Tab-separated table of C-alpha atoms in Angstrom:
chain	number	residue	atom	x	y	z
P	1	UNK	CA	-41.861	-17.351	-9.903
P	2	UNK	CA	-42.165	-19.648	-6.887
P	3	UNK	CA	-40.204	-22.302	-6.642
P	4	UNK	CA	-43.392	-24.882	-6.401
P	5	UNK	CA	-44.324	-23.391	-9.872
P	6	UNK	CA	-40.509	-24.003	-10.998
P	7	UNK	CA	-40.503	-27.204	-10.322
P	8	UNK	CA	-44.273	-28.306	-11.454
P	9	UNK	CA	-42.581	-27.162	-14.724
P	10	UNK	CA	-39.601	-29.212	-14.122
P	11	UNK	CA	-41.288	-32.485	-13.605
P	12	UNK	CA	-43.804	-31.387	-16.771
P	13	UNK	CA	-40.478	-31.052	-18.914
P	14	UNK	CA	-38.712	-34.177	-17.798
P	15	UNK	CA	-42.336	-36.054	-18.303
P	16	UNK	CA	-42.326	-34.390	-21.833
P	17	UNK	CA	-38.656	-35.614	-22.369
P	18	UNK	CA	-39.474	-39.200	-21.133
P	19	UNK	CA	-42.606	-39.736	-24.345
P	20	UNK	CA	-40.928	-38.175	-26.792
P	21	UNK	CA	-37.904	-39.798	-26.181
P	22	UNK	CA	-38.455	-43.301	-25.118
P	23	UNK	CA	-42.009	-43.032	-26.814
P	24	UNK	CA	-40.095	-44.374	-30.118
P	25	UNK	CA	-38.440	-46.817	-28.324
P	26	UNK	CA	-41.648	-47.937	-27.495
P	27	UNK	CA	-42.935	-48.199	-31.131
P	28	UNK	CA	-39.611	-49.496	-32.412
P	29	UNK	CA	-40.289	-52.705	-29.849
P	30	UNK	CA	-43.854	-52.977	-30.551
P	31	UNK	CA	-43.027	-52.860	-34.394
P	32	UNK	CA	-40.692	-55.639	-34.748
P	33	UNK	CA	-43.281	-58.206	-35.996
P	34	UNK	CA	-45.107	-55.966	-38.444
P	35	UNK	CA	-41.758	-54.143	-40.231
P	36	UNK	CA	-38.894	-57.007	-39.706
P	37	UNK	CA	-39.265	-59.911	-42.210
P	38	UNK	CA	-36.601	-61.667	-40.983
P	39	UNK	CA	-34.083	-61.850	-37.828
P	40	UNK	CA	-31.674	-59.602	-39.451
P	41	UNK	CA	-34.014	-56.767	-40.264
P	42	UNK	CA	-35.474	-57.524	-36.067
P	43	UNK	CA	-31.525	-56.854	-35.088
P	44	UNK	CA	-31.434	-53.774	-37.446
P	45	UNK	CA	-34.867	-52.697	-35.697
P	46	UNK	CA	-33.281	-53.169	-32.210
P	47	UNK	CA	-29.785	-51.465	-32.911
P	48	UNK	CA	-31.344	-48.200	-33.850
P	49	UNK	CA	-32.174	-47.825	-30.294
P	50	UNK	CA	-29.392	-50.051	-28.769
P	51	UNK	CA	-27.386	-47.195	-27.911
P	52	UNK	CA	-30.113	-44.850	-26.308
P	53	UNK	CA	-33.016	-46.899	-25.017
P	54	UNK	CA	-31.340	-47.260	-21.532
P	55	UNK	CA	-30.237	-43.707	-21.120
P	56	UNK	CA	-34.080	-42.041	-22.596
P	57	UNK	CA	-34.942	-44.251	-19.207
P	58	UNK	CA	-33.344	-42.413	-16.958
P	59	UNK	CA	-36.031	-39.594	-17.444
P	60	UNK	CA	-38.933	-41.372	-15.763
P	61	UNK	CA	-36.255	-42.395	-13.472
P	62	UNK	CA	-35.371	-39.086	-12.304
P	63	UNK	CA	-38.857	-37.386	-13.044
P	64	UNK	CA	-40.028	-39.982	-10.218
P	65	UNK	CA	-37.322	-38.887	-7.919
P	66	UNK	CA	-38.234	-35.244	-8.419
P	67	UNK	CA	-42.032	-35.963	-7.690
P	68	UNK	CA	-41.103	-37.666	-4.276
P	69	UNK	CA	-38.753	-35.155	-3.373
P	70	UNK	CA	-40.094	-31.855	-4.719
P	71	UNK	CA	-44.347	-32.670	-3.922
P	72	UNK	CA	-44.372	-36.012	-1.330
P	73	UNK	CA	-47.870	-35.795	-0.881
P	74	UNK	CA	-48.957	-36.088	-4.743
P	75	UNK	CA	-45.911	-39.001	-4.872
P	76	UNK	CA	-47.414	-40.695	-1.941
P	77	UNK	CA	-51.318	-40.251	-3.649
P	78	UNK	CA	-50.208	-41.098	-6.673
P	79	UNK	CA	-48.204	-43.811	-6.568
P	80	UNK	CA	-50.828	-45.525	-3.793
P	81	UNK	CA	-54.327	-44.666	-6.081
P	82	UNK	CA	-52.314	-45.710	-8.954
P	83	UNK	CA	-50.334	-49.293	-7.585
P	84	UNK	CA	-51.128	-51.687	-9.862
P	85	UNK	CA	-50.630	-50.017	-13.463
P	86	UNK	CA	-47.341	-48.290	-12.283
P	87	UNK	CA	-46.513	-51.898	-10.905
P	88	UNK	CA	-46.898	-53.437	-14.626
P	89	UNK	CA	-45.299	-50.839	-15.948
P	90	UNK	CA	-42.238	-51.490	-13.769
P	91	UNK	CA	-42.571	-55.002	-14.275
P	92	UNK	CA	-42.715	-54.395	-18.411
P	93	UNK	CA	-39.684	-52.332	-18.493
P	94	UNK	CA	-37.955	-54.773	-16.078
P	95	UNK	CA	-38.506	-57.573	-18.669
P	96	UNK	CA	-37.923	-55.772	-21.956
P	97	UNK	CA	-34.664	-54.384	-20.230
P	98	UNK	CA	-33.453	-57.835	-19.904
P	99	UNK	CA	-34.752	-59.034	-23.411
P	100	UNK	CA	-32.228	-56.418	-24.956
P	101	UNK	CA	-29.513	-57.541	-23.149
P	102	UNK	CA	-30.582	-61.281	-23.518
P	103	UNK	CA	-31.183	-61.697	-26.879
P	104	UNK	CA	-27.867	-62.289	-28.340
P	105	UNK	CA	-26.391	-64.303	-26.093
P	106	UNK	CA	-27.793	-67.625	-27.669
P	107	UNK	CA	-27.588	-68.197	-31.983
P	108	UNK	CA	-31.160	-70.077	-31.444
P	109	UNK	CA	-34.674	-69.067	-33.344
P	110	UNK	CA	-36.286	-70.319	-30.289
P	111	UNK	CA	-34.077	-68.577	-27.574
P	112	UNK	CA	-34.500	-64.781	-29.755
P	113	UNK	CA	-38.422	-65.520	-30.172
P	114	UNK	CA	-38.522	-65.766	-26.664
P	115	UNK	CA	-37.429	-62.454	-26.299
P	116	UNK	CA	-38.620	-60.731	-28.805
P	117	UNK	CA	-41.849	-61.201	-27.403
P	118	UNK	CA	-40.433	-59.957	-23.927
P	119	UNK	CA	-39.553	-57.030	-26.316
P	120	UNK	CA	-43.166	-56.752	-27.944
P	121	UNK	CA	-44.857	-57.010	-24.993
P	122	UNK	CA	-42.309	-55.013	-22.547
P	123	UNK	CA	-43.386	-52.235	-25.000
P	124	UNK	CA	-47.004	-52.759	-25.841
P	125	UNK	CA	-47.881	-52.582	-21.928
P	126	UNK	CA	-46.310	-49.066	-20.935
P	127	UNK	CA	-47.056	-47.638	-24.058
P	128	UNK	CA	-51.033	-48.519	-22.864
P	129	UNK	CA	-50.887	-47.699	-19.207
P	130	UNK	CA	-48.879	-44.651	-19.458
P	131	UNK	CA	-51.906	-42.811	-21.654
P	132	UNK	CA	-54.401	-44.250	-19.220
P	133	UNK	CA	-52.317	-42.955	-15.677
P	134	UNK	CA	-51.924	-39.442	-17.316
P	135	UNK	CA	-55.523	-39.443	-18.832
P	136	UNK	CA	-56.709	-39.922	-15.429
P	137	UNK	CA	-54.234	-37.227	-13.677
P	138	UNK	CA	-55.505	-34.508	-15.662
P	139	UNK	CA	-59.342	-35.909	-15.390
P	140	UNK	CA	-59.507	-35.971	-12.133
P	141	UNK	CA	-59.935	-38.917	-9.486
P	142	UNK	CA	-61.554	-39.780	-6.238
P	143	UNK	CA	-59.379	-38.143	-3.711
P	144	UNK	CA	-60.517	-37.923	0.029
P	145	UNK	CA	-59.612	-34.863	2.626
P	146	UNK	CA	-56.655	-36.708	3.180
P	147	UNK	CA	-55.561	-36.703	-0.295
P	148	UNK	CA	-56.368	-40.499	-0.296
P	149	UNK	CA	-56.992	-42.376	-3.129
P	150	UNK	CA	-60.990	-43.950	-2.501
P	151	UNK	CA	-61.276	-45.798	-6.162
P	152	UNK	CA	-60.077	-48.875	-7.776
P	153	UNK	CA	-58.258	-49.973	-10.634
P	154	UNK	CA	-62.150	-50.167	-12.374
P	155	UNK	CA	-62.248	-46.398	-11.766
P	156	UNK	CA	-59.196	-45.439	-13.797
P	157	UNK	CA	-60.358	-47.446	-16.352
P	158	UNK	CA	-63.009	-45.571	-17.682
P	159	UNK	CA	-63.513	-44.336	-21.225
P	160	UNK	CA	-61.416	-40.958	-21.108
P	161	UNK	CA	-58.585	-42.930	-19.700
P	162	UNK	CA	-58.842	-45.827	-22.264
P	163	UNK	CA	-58.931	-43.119	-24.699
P	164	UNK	CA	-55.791	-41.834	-23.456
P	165	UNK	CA	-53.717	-45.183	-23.216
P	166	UNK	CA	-55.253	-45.742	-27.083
P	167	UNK	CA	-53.820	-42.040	-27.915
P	168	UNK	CA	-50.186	-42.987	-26.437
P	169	UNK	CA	-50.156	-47.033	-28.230
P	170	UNK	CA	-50.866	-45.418	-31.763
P	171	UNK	CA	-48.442	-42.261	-31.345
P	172	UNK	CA	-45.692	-44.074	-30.015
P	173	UNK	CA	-46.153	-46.804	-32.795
P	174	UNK	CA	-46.084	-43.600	-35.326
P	175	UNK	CA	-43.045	-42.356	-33.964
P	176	UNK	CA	-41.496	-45.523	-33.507
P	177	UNK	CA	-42.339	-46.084	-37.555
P	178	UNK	CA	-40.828	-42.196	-37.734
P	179	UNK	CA	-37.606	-43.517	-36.172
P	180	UNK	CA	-37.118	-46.392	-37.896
P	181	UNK	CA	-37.375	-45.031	-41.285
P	182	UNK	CA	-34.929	-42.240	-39.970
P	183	UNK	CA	-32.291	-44.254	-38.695
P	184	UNK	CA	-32.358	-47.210	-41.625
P	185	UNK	CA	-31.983	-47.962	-45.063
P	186	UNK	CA	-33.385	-50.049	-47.947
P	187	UNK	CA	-36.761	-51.539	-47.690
P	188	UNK	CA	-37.230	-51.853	-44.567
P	189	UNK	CA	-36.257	-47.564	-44.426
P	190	UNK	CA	-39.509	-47.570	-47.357
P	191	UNK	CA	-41.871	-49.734	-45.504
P	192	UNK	CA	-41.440	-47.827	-42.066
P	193	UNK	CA	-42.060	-45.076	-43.745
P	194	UNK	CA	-44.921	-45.860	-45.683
P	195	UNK	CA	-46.717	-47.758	-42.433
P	196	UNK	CA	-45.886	-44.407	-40.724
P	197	UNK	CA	-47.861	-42.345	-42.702
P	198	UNK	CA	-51.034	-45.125	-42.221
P	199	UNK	CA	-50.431	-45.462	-38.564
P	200	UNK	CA	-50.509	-41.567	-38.052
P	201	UNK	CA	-53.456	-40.731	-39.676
P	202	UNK	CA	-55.291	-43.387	-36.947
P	203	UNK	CA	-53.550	-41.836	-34.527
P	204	UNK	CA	-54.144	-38.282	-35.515
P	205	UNK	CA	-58.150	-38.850	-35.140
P	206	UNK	CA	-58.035	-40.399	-31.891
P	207	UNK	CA	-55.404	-37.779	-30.830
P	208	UNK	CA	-58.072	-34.776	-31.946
P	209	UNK	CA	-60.941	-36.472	-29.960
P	210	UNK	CA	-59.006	-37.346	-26.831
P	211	UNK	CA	-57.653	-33.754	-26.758
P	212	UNK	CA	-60.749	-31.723	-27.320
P	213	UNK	CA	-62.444	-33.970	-24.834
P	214	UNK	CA	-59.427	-33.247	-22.292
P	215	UNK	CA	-59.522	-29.605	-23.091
P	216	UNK	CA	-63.175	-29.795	-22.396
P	217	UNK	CA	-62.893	-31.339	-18.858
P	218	UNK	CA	-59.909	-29.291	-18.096
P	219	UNK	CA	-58.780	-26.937	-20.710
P	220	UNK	CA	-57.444	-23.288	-20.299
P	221	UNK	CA	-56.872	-21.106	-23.054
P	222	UNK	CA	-53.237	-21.603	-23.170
P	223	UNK	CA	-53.865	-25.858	-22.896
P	224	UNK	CA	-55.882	-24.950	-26.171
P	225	UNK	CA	-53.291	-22.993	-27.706
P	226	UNK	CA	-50.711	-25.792	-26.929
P	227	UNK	CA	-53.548	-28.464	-28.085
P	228	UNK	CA	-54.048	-26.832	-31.269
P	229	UNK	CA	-50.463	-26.861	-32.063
P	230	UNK	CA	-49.578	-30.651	-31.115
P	231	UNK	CA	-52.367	-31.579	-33.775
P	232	UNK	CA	-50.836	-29.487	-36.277
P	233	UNK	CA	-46.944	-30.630	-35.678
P	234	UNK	CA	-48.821	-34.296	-36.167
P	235	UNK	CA	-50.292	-33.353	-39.539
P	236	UNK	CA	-47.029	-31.858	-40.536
P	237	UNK	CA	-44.736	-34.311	-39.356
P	238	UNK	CA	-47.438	-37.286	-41.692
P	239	UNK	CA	-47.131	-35.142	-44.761
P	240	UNK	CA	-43.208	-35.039	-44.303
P	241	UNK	CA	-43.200	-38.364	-44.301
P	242	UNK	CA	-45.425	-39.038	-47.555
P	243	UNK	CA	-43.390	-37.114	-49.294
P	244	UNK	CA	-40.183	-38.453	-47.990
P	245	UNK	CA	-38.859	-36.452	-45.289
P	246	UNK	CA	-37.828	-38.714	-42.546
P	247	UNK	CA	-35.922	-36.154	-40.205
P	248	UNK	CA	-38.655	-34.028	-40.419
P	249	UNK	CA	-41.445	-36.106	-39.860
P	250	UNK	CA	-40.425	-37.427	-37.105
P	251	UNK	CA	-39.592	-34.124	-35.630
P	252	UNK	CA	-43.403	-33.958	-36.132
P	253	UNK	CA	-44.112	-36.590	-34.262
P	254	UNK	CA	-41.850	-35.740	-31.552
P	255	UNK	CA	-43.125	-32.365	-31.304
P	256	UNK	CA	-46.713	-33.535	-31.138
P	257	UNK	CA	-45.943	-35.631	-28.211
P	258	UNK	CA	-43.889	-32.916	-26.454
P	259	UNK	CA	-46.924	-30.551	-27.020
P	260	UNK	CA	-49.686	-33.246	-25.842
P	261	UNK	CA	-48.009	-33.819	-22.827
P	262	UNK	CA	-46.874	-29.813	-21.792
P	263	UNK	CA	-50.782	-29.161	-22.502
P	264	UNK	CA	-51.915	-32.075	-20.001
P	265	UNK	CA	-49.771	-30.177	-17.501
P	266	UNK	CA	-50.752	-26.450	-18.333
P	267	UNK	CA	-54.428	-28.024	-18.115
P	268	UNK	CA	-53.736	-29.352	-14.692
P	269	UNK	CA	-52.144	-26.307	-13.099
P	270	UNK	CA	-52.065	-25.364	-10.273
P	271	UNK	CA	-53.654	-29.166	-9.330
P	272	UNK	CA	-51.061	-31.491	-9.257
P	273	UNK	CA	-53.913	-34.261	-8.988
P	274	UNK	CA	-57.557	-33.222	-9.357
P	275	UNK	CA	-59.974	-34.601	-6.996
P	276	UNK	CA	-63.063	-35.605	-8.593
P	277	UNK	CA	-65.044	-36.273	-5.382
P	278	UNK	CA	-64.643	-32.515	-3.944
P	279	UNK	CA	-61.976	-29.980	-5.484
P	280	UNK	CA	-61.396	-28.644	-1.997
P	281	UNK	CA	-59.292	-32.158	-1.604
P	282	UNK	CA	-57.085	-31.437	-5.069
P	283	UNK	CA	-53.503	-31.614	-4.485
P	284	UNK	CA	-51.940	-28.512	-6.085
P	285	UNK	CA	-48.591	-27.405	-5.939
P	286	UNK	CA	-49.050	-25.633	-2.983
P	287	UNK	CA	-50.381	-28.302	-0.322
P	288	UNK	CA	-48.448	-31.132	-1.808
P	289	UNK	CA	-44.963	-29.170	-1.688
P	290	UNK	CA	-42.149	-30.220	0.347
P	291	UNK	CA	-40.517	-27.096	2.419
P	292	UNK	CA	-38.774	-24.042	0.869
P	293	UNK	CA	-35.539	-24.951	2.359
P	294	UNK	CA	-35.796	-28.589	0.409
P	295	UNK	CA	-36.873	-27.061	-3.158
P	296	UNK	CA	-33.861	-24.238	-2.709
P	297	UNK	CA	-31.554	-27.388	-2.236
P	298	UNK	CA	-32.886	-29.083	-4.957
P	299	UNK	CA	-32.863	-26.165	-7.230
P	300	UNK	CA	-28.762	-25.887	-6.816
P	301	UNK	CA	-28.254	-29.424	-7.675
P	302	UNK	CA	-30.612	-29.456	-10.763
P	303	UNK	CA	-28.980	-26.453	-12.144
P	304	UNK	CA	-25.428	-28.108	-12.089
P	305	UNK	CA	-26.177	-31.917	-13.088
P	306	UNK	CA	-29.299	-31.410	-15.607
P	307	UNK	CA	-27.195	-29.226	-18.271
P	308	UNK	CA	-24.366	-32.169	-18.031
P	309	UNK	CA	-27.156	-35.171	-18.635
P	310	UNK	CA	-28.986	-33.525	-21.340
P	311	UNK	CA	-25.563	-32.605	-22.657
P	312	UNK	CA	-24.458	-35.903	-22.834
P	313	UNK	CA	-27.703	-37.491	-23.647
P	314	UNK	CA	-27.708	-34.831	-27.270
P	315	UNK	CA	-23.778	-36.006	-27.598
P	316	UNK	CA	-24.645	-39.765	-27.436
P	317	UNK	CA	-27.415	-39.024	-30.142
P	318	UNK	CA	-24.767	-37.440	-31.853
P	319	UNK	CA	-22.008	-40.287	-32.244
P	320	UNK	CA	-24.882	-42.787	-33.129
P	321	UNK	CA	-26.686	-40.248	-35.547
P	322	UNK	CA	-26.198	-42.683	-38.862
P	323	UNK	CA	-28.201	-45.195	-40.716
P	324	UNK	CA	-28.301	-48.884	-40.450
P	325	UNK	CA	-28.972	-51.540	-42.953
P	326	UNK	CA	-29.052	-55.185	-43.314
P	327	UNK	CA	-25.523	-55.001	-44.961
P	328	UNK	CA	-24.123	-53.734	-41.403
P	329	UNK	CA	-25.233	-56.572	-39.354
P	330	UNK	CA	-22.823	-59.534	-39.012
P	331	UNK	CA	-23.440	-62.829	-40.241
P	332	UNK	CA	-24.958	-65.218	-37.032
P	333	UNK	CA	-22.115	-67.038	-36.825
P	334	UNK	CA	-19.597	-63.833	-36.620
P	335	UNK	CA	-22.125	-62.148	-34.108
P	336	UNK	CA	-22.138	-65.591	-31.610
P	337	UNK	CA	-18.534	-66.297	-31.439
């Protein structure tokens, strides 16, 4: 295999790591004023990802890094053609960062409304955005023989791509319901669980139409194959979950996101950005590579460091694996001295 096909598949996997991991992070955020009744169930919310949000970042982090590094030309098209969302994404995670670390630090209602709406809203924006940017990678856009961008923030917002940003806000607000009915207990544990199963089934139609419409634009046989499976592991992972299965329903969910994304990528190959205005003007991962001598250099250091982050991603997981409940969070007064 050549080492521009190895590392397409690298930057699919850590893309696939980055939604199914932080896409429940996402939902958990977004969630907080339709599960938590009250400030104490919004702190349980936000300590089942306390210990992990920061670190399931460091995926687009370093998925970013290998774009620039591994294919500069599709880095420099896409982050150019696609400015402003990636610049409100940015900005979102920016702010909901800080609202996790903020929120605590003052015992007042007003203060913590503040930023739980930094929260909601730091989640509720790249949850969006991230469906429409990939919708529109695997559609196609106006690239020139350059590989220049030649459309406009009204071009990626056209139906397939608000189709795709819908698809991403309801399956990340599934899995976020997934997680939180995982990783509590009491009613709060019952009524994540019970929204999850209403939230999926919402999600699971506008998953089947955006996917058959992507496979249709851009589908292989093997996209299909990886399609068909995504909207099964969905199905499965609702139907754990009505019947009370938390761990694995939201392996369902998890695995339908994995899927959705891999089949975006095995759709796209071997474009690395479609041009919609002439397909002699794709990027693929031949023309956008950087030299051999760069990927061989960057294929040592991946094969040292990944195995140690994913191992110590799976070990942090590990130590934080139980359930919270109402009875574990201090008193206001305890938590603020």
């Amino acid at each position: 295999m050549e080492l521009t096909t190895v590392w397409f598949v690298l930057i699919a996997v850590l893309w696939v790591g980055y939604f199914a991991l932080e896409g429940f992070d996402f939902g958990v955020g977004m969630l907080l004023p339709v599960l938590a009744r009250d400030d104490t169930e919004r702190r349980v919310m936000i300590n089942t990802i306390g210990p992990v949000w920061d670190g399931n970042e460091v995926w687009v982090l370093v998925a970013g890094g290998a774009t620039f590094a591994a294919f500069p030309e599709w880095y420099a098209s896409l982050f150019s053609g696609f400015y402003l969302p990636l610049l409100l994404i940015l900005l979102a995670l920016i702010v909901r960062g800080v609202a996790f670390e903020y929120r605590h630090q003052r015992p007042e209602a007003a203060w913590q409304g503040w930023w739980d709406r930094a929260i909601i809203v730091g989640s509720f924006v790249p949850a969006l955005l991230w469906g429409v940017a990939f919708a529109n990678l695997a559609r196609g856009v106006p690239l020139d023989a350059d590989h220049e961008f030649t459309g406009s923030l009204l071009t990626l917002l056209n139906p397939f791509g608000l189709l795709g940003g819908v698809v991403t806000l309801l399956l990340f607000l599934t899995h976020g319901a997934m997680f939180v009915a995982l990783k509590t207990d009491g009613d709060i544990r019952h009524r994540a669980r019970a929204l999850a199963v209403r939230l999926g089934a919402v999600g699971a139609v506008a998953a089947v139409v955006f996917l058959v419409w992507a496979q249709s634009l851009t589908g292989t046989a093997v996209s299909a194959v990886v399609f068909l499976a995504a909207a099964v592991a969905l199905v499965l992972g609702i139907d754990a979950a009505r019947r009370g299965r938390e761990g694995w329903a939201f392996a369902g969910t998890f695995a339908t996101i994995a899927l959705a994304v891999a089949g975006l990528f095995v759709a796209m190959f071997p474009d690395v950005m479609p041009s919609t205005t002439d397909a002699a003007f794709s990027l693929t991962t031949t023309n956008a590579a950087a030299t051999p001598y760069t990927l061989k250099i960057m294929t040592w250091v991946a094969a040292v460091f990944t195995p140690m982050v994913i191992g110590y991603q799976a070990w942090s997981y590990w130590v934080f694996r139980k359930r919270i409940a109402v009875h574990h969070i201090p008193t206001a007064e305890l938590a603020h001295r």
